[in-house]
Amino acid sequence: MQSLLLLLIISPIWQQQSSILRRDSAAGGIVAAFTFHSTSSSSSSSSLSITRIGQRITVSSHPKDQHFKPARGALYSTPFDLDLYNDNNDGDDDDSNNIDDSEQEDLRPPLAAPPSTQLILGINKYSHDTTLCAADAQTSRVLFAVSKERMTRSKHDGGNIASLVETCLDVLDLDLENVVKVVMNNHHHRILPLVEGDVDHMEWEEGLGINGGVEEGYSDEYNVLESIDDKMELSHHLAHAYSVCAQAPFDTGMVVVMDGMGETYRVMKKAVEMGDETYVSDFTLCNNDDDGREIEIVPRNLEELAAKSYYDWREAESVYTFCKDESGLKVKPIFKRFTQENSPPTLYNHGFENMDSLGALYSRASSHIFGDWNACGKAMGLAPWQDHAWDSEKEGEMKQRIIPEMIDTPIVEGTLYKDGDLKINRMSMKGMPFISRVDSDMFDDEGNMIRTKRYDFDDNDYKGPTEEKDGNEKKSENGSTTIAEKQLPTRVALDAIGLAARMQTDLETVGMDFVKHFKEQTGETNLCLAGGVALNSVLNGRLCRELGFENAFVPPYPGDDGVAVGCCAYGLFGGQAGEEKTAPKLWNEPLSPYLGPLPTLAEMTEAVAWAEPWLDVEIITDEKRRIDILVEEISSGGVVAIYNGRSEMGPRALGHRSILADPREKGLVRFINEFVKKRESFRPFAPSCLAEEASDWFDLGDYAAAANNNVSPFMSLTAQVTKSKRDKIPAVTHVDGSSRLQTVTPEAEPFYHKLISAFYKATGVPMVLNTSFNTLKSEPIVETPRNAVRSFLSSMGTIEILVMGDYVIRRKDANVRRLLGEEQKNGLMTQPSFPIRAGAVDYKNTFTVDKDDISETKTVVRMPGRPMHNPKDEWFELVDDLEGQLLGLCDGSNGVNEIMTQFAAMTGDENQQFDKITDYDQVLFENIIRRLIRLNEHTLISW
């Protein structure tokens, strides 16, 4: 097989011999070719504004020399596009100096802080999950927090924080001069002495595009923050500890931190020995502790081992106690286990896959199954299938029972707190990873691969919904419509289930023993959890229910995004116990998870105008009516999305950036997984339940009463669904009867609570199915209004409604009658529409020639200006040459009739008579219309 790749940026002539059906006798211009790189688009000739008319809105176009102006109160720069709302009317008198103080105050962003605000920044940088958290140094109020992934649209994105600092200051309408202290962490290596101590060298790296300089902003002042005098680093696990205990809803307790890898032993030890005041770790706290208590370390002879080992040792699991009183917050390290770097840290992911922490072992299983060390949540969802069984009925064969085989030998066993007692067996995670395995049952009898998704399977009782979903229906032999036939697990899926179940079982066994031991040793009755392992909601649920704790708290961001919150908390409260005059007020309750940017009406209006040709939009200011529309759609089996207020901090969607559906409809599990989220069907969905009703539907344990049933506000715990209720909410009941629960209160989220309450009133079920609002592969939760609109459109109609602020948005169907001039308005026929591309377009052709000289051509296009453009998968494959020709001809100056005439000119048959319509002509015409509709549905053209 031979492949030839051509990137065409010239204007070649497409040739196709065909007869073209002309709809009427009108003659059009002749075009002999079309341009491959075209700049013709609606955005180049006009701008759009939106006007309220009753409960509908209209979108009007304006000449290009006019500028789109939102309401005066919304005119300010945004962190996403600083020039978006600038008034650039050339020739207009500049009256900005005439704005009085009250008007100037109205121009500030909605989250603007007082100009005198002093900021403390907590930062996790250079590693994965780069995140920033900003608080008022005087009041201790957290003003803003966001992860870099939300801005860059790359999940778990790392690197420098220049863009985040700029965004933060823009949102708060402050400057670098307002920043008085910076606390940061990067657990891969030190920041201040090793990187930012030599900014000239950073510029050298940036100029060569090496190391951290591969990314824009590396040596930028907004990343280096060289002008800030008070900068320091906090060790990794200590930052995790501060992220949770500082906001725990109780004054004393125990913090357990378990993750993949933390700080290195040599760095922590060296900083104490050198008296480095810019770095604080557990060893620093112990060294400064008045009672002289030493932290318990495993292995006990770590100093000796570290002196002899090739590589360093890293934090694995840690335990702390804390106390909050009038003198401040005091955190005391109790225990720390270190794990050795068993391979060179310069190799893949710092040799993480060979470390012996609980988090690293779980990530190794995740990598073996999914090829992604950070897909531990998927492995957790896969594990409960271990106890499921499927009936296999093949034609001509007897019914067989398919059962996953459990791995008998534990991967990890023993105790974490006894030196040398932990035993690890990696044999089940060696050899060919499951993600790379190709078994015979993935192919049909002719050798065609029919199971490209290794882990796509349903439970044994699955029946596809009969409700028709546009574009997704599959006709059965009797003509009924179903979404999909039941999928049985492949052999590799069964093996993956066995590995996931073994790893989850071992994690729970060892983790429960670890926490129980230190509960007894410390005597603490309140539990805090942090670190990546605390994202395992199954383990969290057991720890909280079964070990007798009076209270438990897990923040919305126990992973490394929470490190920024911990650094910020240390900047506010660390080292200040006893200094009442200088210490700011302690946090006396959990922080709100809604700490991200607040989208404005102007931003939402711009996003709607950006995609107006593909949207049907209403403005509904009545909140109850918006809720009624959502409830009606959800209860009838539809899928909706809500985009409301500030974004959530952390990996869970908690009602501000969520996709919602009916928990009573089991068939929605496959439908949402396959068509909305475009992922494997085994993955479960979470319920968002009214906290006051949760105990009637879930086994919450004895400690739930103390929390007024609000045991899992951040979707942190998994609980068993009450057996009598499981058949009522099958879409949120996992195969083992469990649910990863979110409890919702009116105080924490009024709108979301009202919505669920309305659904409860309509259906008798006090919860909705909730999953994160993101429909593009490998993207995080949507952040901006444009993200929301793009994700909504990319669902290809599987999401019926998007509610964004007061906007109620549906997808607009391609109007063929308008295209052909057959639509009536006020009793009159409208003029035909002229299809126009959404932006500049690049074409790329691949010619494949096999050994028999049979060639095959594939054409893909890239159009960054279209609303559904995906930068990670930016090339869109066209159906055929005809679709490519049509896209090239859609320049806004031709209707369908003119396009037909131009096709005739290309074929050299300009004078062809169309008095007699042949079957071939009719088929060609229908194919052209179908392709125009397809191009419209994928937002490449509009009319």
PDB file of C-alpha atoms in Angstrom, residues 445-618:
ATOM      1  CA  ASP A 445     -15.139 -13.876   9.849  1.00  0.00           C
ATOM      2  CA  GLU A 446     -13.739 -11.826   6.953  1.00  0.00           C
ATOM      3  CA  GLY A 447     -11.056 -10.208   9.097  1.00  0.00           C
ATOM      4  CA  ASN A 448     -12.756  -6.831   9.436  1.00  0.00           C
ATOM      5  CA  MET A 449     -12.332  -5.159  12.815  1.00  0.00           C
ATOM      6  CA  ILE A 450     -15.828  -4.792  14.239  1.00  0.00           C
ATOM      7  CA  ARG A 451     -15.026  -3.988  17.885  1.00  0.00           C
ATOM      8  CA  THR A 452     -12.825  -0.900  17.791  1.00  0.00           C
ATOM      9  CA  LYS A 453     -13.911   0.014  21.332  1.00  0.00           C
ATOM     10  CA  ARG A 454     -12.373  -2.602  23.600  1.00  0.00           C
ATOM     11  CA  TYR A 455     -14.425  -1.745  26.645  1.00  0.00           C
ATOM     12  CA  ASP A 456     -17.797  -0.919  25.104  1.00  0.00           C
ATOM     13  CA  PHE A 457     -20.383  -3.235  26.681  1.00  0.00           C
ATOM     14  CA  ASP A 458     -23.763  -3.190  28.418  1.00  0.00           C
ATOM     15  CA  ASP A 459     -25.207  -5.082  31.336  1.00  0.00           C
ATOM     16  CA  ASN A 460     -27.061  -8.334  30.764  1.00  0.00           C
ATOM     17  CA  ASP A 461     -30.510  -6.738  31.047  1.00  0.00           C
ATOM     18  CA  TYR A 462     -29.863  -3.918  28.597  1.00  0.00           C
ATOM     19  CA  LYS A 463     -32.553  -3.098  26.050  1.00  0.00           C
ATOM     20  CA  GLY A 464     -32.038  -0.240  23.618  1.00  0.00           C
ATOM     21  CA  PRO A 465     -34.551   2.616  23.879  1.00  0.00           C
ATOM     22  CA  THR A 466     -37.176   2.734  21.140  1.00  0.00           C
ATOM     23  CA  GLU A 467     -37.338   6.510  21.194  1.00  0.00           C
ATOM     24  CA  GLU A 468     -35.973   7.985  17.969  1.00  0.00           C
ATOM     25  CA  LYS A 469     -33.001  10.310  18.232  1.00  0.00           C
ATOM     26  CA  ASP A 470     -32.194  12.245  15.077  1.00  0.00           C
ATOM     27  CA  GLY A 471     -29.170  10.910  13.289  1.00  0.00           C
ATOM     28  CA  ASN A 472     -28.572   8.105  15.778  1.00  0.00           C
ATOM     29  CA  GLU A 473     -31.363   5.677  15.040  1.00  0.00           C
ATOM     30  CA  LYS A 474     -30.630   2.160  13.921  1.00  0.00           C
ATOM     31  CA  LYS A 475     -33.372   0.229  12.118  1.00  0.00           C
ATOM     32  CA  SER A 476     -34.030  -3.348  13.148  1.00  0.00           C
ATOM     33  CA  GLU A 477     -35.489  -5.951  10.817  1.00  0.00           C
ATOM     34  CA  ASN A 478     -39.057  -5.197  11.876  1.00  0.00           C
ATOM     35  CA  GLY A 479     -38.564  -1.494  11.206  1.00  0.00           C
ATOM     36  CA  SER A 480     -38.528  -0.279  14.808  1.00  0.00           C
ATOM     37  CA  THR A 481     -35.894   2.220  15.880  1.00  0.00           C
ATOM     38  CA  THR A 482     -33.285   1.422  18.531  1.00  0.00           C
ATOM     39  CA  ILE A 483     -30.145   3.186  19.612  1.00  0.00           C
ATOM     40  CA  ALA A 484     -27.888   0.173  19.751  1.00  0.00           C
ATOM     41  CA  GLU A 485     -27.933  -3.559  20.209  1.00  0.00           C
ATOM     42  CA  LYS A 486     -26.670  -5.038  23.474  1.00  0.00           C
ATOM     43  CA  GLN A 487     -22.882  -5.268  23.455  1.00  0.00           C
ATOM     44  CA  LEU A 488     -21.155  -8.131  25.270  1.00  0.00           C
ATOM     45  CA  PRO A 489     -17.652  -7.610  26.693  1.00  0.00           C
ATOM     46  CA  THR A 490     -14.658  -8.645  24.613  1.00  0.00           C
ATOM     47  CA  ARG A 491     -12.016 -10.969  26.055  1.00  0.00           C
ATOM     48  CA  VAL A 492      -9.697  -8.057  26.737  1.00  0.00           C
ATOM     49  CA  ALA A 493     -12.556  -6.228  28.497  1.00  0.00           C
ATOM     50  CA  LEU A 494     -13.096  -9.218  30.794  1.00  0.00           C
ATOM     51  CA  ASP A 495      -9.384  -9.248  31.638  1.00  0.00           C
ATOM     52  CA  ALA A 496      -9.489  -5.492  32.246  1.00  0.00           C
ATOM     53  CA  ILE A 497     -12.435  -5.927  34.614  1.00  0.00           C
ATOM     54  CA  GLY A 498     -10.451  -8.504  36.561  1.00  0.00           C
ATOM     55  CA  LEU A 499      -7.437  -6.204  36.903  1.00  0.00           C
ATOM     56  CA  ALA A 500      -9.531  -3.160  37.858  1.00  0.00           C
ATOM     57  CA  ALA A 501     -11.435  -5.178  40.463  1.00  0.00           C
ATOM     58  CA  ARG A 502      -8.235  -6.600  41.945  1.00  0.00           C
ATOM     59  CA  MET A 503      -6.651  -3.144  42.199  1.00  0.00           C
ATOM     60  CA  GLN A 504      -9.786  -1.566  43.690  1.00  0.00           C
ATOM     61  CA  THR A 505     -10.156  -4.366  46.250  1.00  0.00           C
ATOM     62  CA  ASP A 506      -6.523  -4.042  47.314  1.00  0.00           C
ATOM     63  CA  LEU A 507      -6.764  -0.263  47.538  1.00  0.00           C
ATOM     64  CA  GLU A 508      -9.776  -0.516  49.816  1.00  0.00           C
ATOM     65  CA  THR A 509      -8.230  -3.223  52.005  1.00  0.00           C
ATOM     66  CA  VAL A 510      -4.886  -1.479  52.524  1.00  0.00           C
ATOM     67  CA  GLY A 511      -6.385   2.032  52.655  1.00  0.00           C
ATOM     68  CA  MET A 512      -9.025   1.123  55.227  1.00  0.00           C
ATOM     69  CA  ASP A 513      -6.406  -0.525  57.455  1.00  0.00           C
ATOM     70  CA  PHE A 514      -4.135   2.524  57.156  1.00  0.00           C
ATOM     71  CA  VAL A 515      -6.778   5.063  58.160  1.00  0.00           C
ATOM     72  CA  LYS A 516      -8.161   2.840  60.927  1.00  0.00           C
ATOM     73  CA  HIS A 517      -4.690   2.471  62.457  1.00  0.00           C
ATOM     74  CA  PHE A 518      -4.104   6.219  62.707  1.00  0.00           C
ATOM     75  CA  LYS A 519      -7.641   6.895  63.912  1.00  0.00           C
ATOM     76  CA  GLU A 520      -6.832   4.654  66.875  1.00  0.00           C
ATOM     77  CA  GLN A 521      -3.345   6.120  67.333  1.00  0.00           C
ATOM     78  CA  THR A 522      -4.362   9.782  67.239  1.00  0.00           C
ATOM     79  CA  GLY A 523      -7.795   9.447  68.848  1.00  0.00           C
ATOM     80  CA  GLU A 524      -9.208  11.861  66.273  1.00  0.00           C
ATOM     81  CA  THR A 525     -12.898  11.516  65.426  1.00  0.00           C
ATOM     82  CA  ASN A 526     -13.009  13.805  62.383  1.00  0.00           C
ATOM     83  CA  LEU A 527     -11.497  12.788  59.044  1.00  0.00           C
ATOM     84  CA  CYS A 528     -10.162  14.863  56.148  1.00  0.00           C
ATOM     85  CA  LEU A 529      -8.992  13.280  52.886  1.00  0.00           C
ATOM     86  CA  ALA A 530      -6.782  14.758  50.168  1.00  0.00           C
ATOM     87  CA  GLY A 531      -4.405  13.649  47.438  1.00  0.00           C
ATOM     88  CA  GLY A 532      -5.270  11.919  44.183  1.00  0.00           C
ATOM     89  CA  VAL A 533      -6.440   8.725  45.906  1.00  0.00           C
ATOM     90  CA  ALA A 534      -9.200  10.808  47.547  1.00  0.00           C
ATOM     91  CA  LEU A 535     -10.808  11.023  44.108  1.00  0.00           C
ATOM     92  CA  ASN A 536     -11.697   7.347  44.607  1.00  0.00           C
ATOM     93  CA  SER A 537     -15.241   7.889  45.829  1.00  0.00           C
ATOM     94  CA  VAL A 538     -15.755   4.172  46.553  1.00  0.00           C
ATOM     95  CA  LEU A 539     -12.919   4.129  49.086  1.00  0.00           C
ATOM     96  CA  ASN A 540     -14.054   7.490  50.470  1.00  0.00           C
ATOM     97  CA  GLY A 541     -17.547   6.171  51.075  1.00  0.00           C
ATOM     98  CA  ARG A 542     -16.285   3.147  53.005  1.00  0.00           C
ATOM     99  CA  LEU A 543     -13.870   5.228  55.105  1.00  0.00           C
ATOM    100  CA  CYS A 544     -16.647   7.603  56.109  1.00  0.00           C
ATOM    101  CA  ARG A 545     -19.329   4.979  56.770  1.00  0.00           C
ATOM    102  CA  GLU A 546     -17.429   2.061  58.285  1.00  0.00           C
ATOM    103  CA  LEU A 547     -14.668   3.431  60.529  1.00  0.00           C
ATOM    104  CA  GLY A 548     -16.809   5.297  63.049  1.00  0.00           C
ATOM    105  CA  PHE A 549     -15.785   8.881  62.309  1.00  0.00           C
ATOM    106  CA  GLU A 550     -18.199  11.513  63.593  1.00  0.00           C
ATOM    107  CA  ASN A 551     -17.536  13.819  60.625  1.00  0.00           C
ATOM    108  CA  ALA A 552     -15.688  13.575  57.342  1.00  0.00           C
ATOM    109  CA  PHE A 553     -14.712  16.120  54.703  1.00  0.00           C
ATOM    110  CA  VAL A 554     -13.339  15.759  51.171  1.00  0.00           C
ATOM    111  CA  PRO A 555     -12.861  18.956  49.134  1.00  0.00           C
ATOM    112  CA  PRO A 556     -14.064  19.240  45.520  1.00  0.00           C
ATOM    113  CA  TYR A 557     -10.435  19.166  44.366  1.00  0.00           C
ATOM    114  CA  PRO A 558      -8.463  16.510  46.301  1.00  0.00           C
ATOM    115  CA  GLY A 559      -6.089  16.088  43.320  1.00  0.00           C
ATOM    116  CA  ASP A 560      -3.218  18.367  42.374  1.00  0.00           C
ATOM    117  CA  ASP A 561      -5.496  21.229  41.351  1.00  0.00           C
ATOM    118  CA  GLY A 562      -6.233  21.485  45.078  1.00  0.00           C
ATOM    119  CA  VAL A 563      -2.532  22.080  45.758  1.00  0.00           C
ATOM    120  CA  ALA A 564      -3.064  25.698  44.683  1.00  0.00           C
ATOM    121  CA  VAL A 565      -5.804  26.076  47.315  1.00  0.00           C
ATOM    122  CA  GLY A 566      -3.489  24.559  49.922  1.00  0.00           C
ATOM    123  CA  CYS A 567      -0.682  26.947  48.986  1.00  0.00           C
ATOM    124  CA  CYS A 568      -3.091  29.864  49.230  1.00  0.00           C
ATOM    125  CA  ALA A 569      -4.294  28.645  52.641  1.00  0.00           C
ATOM    126  CA  TYR A 570      -0.721  28.416  53.887  1.00  0.00           C
ATOM    127  CA  GLY A 571      -0.077  31.938  52.623  1.00  0.00           C
ATOM    128  CA  LEU A 572      -3.029  33.102  54.716  1.00  0.00           C
ATOM    129  CA  PHE A 573      -2.725  30.957  57.853  1.00  0.00           C
ATOM    130  CA  GLY A 574       0.591  29.097  57.813  1.00  0.00           C
ATOM    131  CA  GLY A 575       3.157  29.853  60.507  1.00  0.00           C
ATOM    132  CA  GLN A 576       0.881  32.425  62.131  1.00  0.00           C
ATOM    133  CA  ALA A 577      -0.497  30.475  65.079  1.00  0.00           C
ATOM    134  CA  GLY A 578      -0.385  32.755  68.116  1.00  0.00           C
ATOM    135  CA  GLU A 579      -0.073  35.942  66.032  1.00  0.00           C
ATOM    136  CA  GLU A 580      -3.649  37.140  66.465  1.00  0.00           C
ATOM    137  CA  LYS A 581      -2.924  40.658  65.287  1.00  0.00           C
ATOM    138  CA  THR A 582      -1.557  39.643  61.932  1.00  0.00           C
ATOM    139  CA  ALA A 583      -3.426  36.432  61.166  1.00  0.00           C
ATOM    140  CA  PRO A 584      -6.485  36.865  58.912  1.00  0.00           C
ATOM    141  CA  LYS A 585      -9.785  35.272  59.857  1.00  0.00           C
ATOM    142  CA  LEU A 586      -9.804  31.492  59.490  1.00  0.00           C
ATOM    143  CA  TRP A 587     -12.208  29.831  57.082  1.00  0.00           C
ATOM    144  CA  ASN A 588     -15.059  28.531  59.240  1.00  0.00           C
ATOM    145  CA  GLU A 589     -16.826  26.526  56.533  1.00  0.00           C
ATOM    146  CA  PRO A 590     -15.981  24.824  53.249  1.00  0.00           C
ATOM    147  CA  LEU A 591     -15.222  27.127  50.370  1.00  0.00           C
ATOM    148  CA  SER A 592     -17.743  27.323  47.589  1.00  0.00           C
ATOM    149  CA  PRO A 593     -16.657  25.160  44.645  1.00  0.00           C
ATOM    150  CA  TYR A 594     -17.881  27.884  42.278  1.00  0.00           C
ATOM    151  CA  LEU A 595     -14.712  29.995  42.158  1.00  0.00           C
ATOM    152  CA  GLY A 596     -14.061  30.374  38.418  1.00  0.00           C
ATOM    153  CA  PRO A 597     -14.782  33.258  36.053  1.00  0.00           C
ATOM    154  CA  LEU A 598     -18.316  34.661  35.967  1.00  0.00           C
ATOM    155  CA  PRO A 599     -19.590  34.896  32.376  1.00  0.00           C
ATOM    156  CA  THR A 600     -21.285  38.175  31.588  1.00  0.00           C
ATOM    157  CA  LEU A 601     -24.346  38.897  29.488  1.00  0.00           C
ATOM    158  CA  ALA A 602     -22.047  40.446  26.894  1.00  0.00           C
ATOM    159  CA  GLU A 603     -19.976  37.257  26.618  1.00  0.00           C
ATOM    160  CA  MET A 604     -23.053  35.061  26.359  1.00  0.00           C
ATOM    161  CA  THR A 605     -24.613  37.373  23.788  1.00  0.00           C
ATOM    162  CA  GLU A 606     -21.429  37.319  21.719  1.00  0.00           C
ATOM    163  CA  ALA A 607     -21.296  33.506  21.847  1.00  0.00           C
ATOM    164  CA  VAL A 608     -24.888  33.242  20.660  1.00  0.00           C
ATOM    165  CA  ALA A 609     -24.248  35.719  17.846  1.00  0.00           C
ATOM    166  CA  TRP A 610     -21.108  33.792  16.853  1.00  0.00           C
ATOM    167  CA  ALA A 611     -23.160  30.655  16.159  1.00  0.00           C
ATOM    168  CA  GLU A 612     -26.481  32.322  15.329  1.00  0.00           C
ATOM    169  CA  PRO A 613     -27.104  30.557  11.975  1.00  0.00           C
ATOM    170  CA  TRP A 614     -27.203  27.206  13.751  1.00  0.00           C
ATOM    171  CA  LEU A 615     -29.144  28.196  16.873  1.00  0.00           C
ATOM    172  CA  ASP A 616     -32.795  28.726  17.745  1.00  0.00           C
ATOM    173  CA  VAL A 617     -32.716  31.054  20.740  1.00  0.00           C
ATOM    174  CA  GLU A 618     -35.179  32.413  23.278  1.00  0.00           C
TER     175      GLU A 618
END
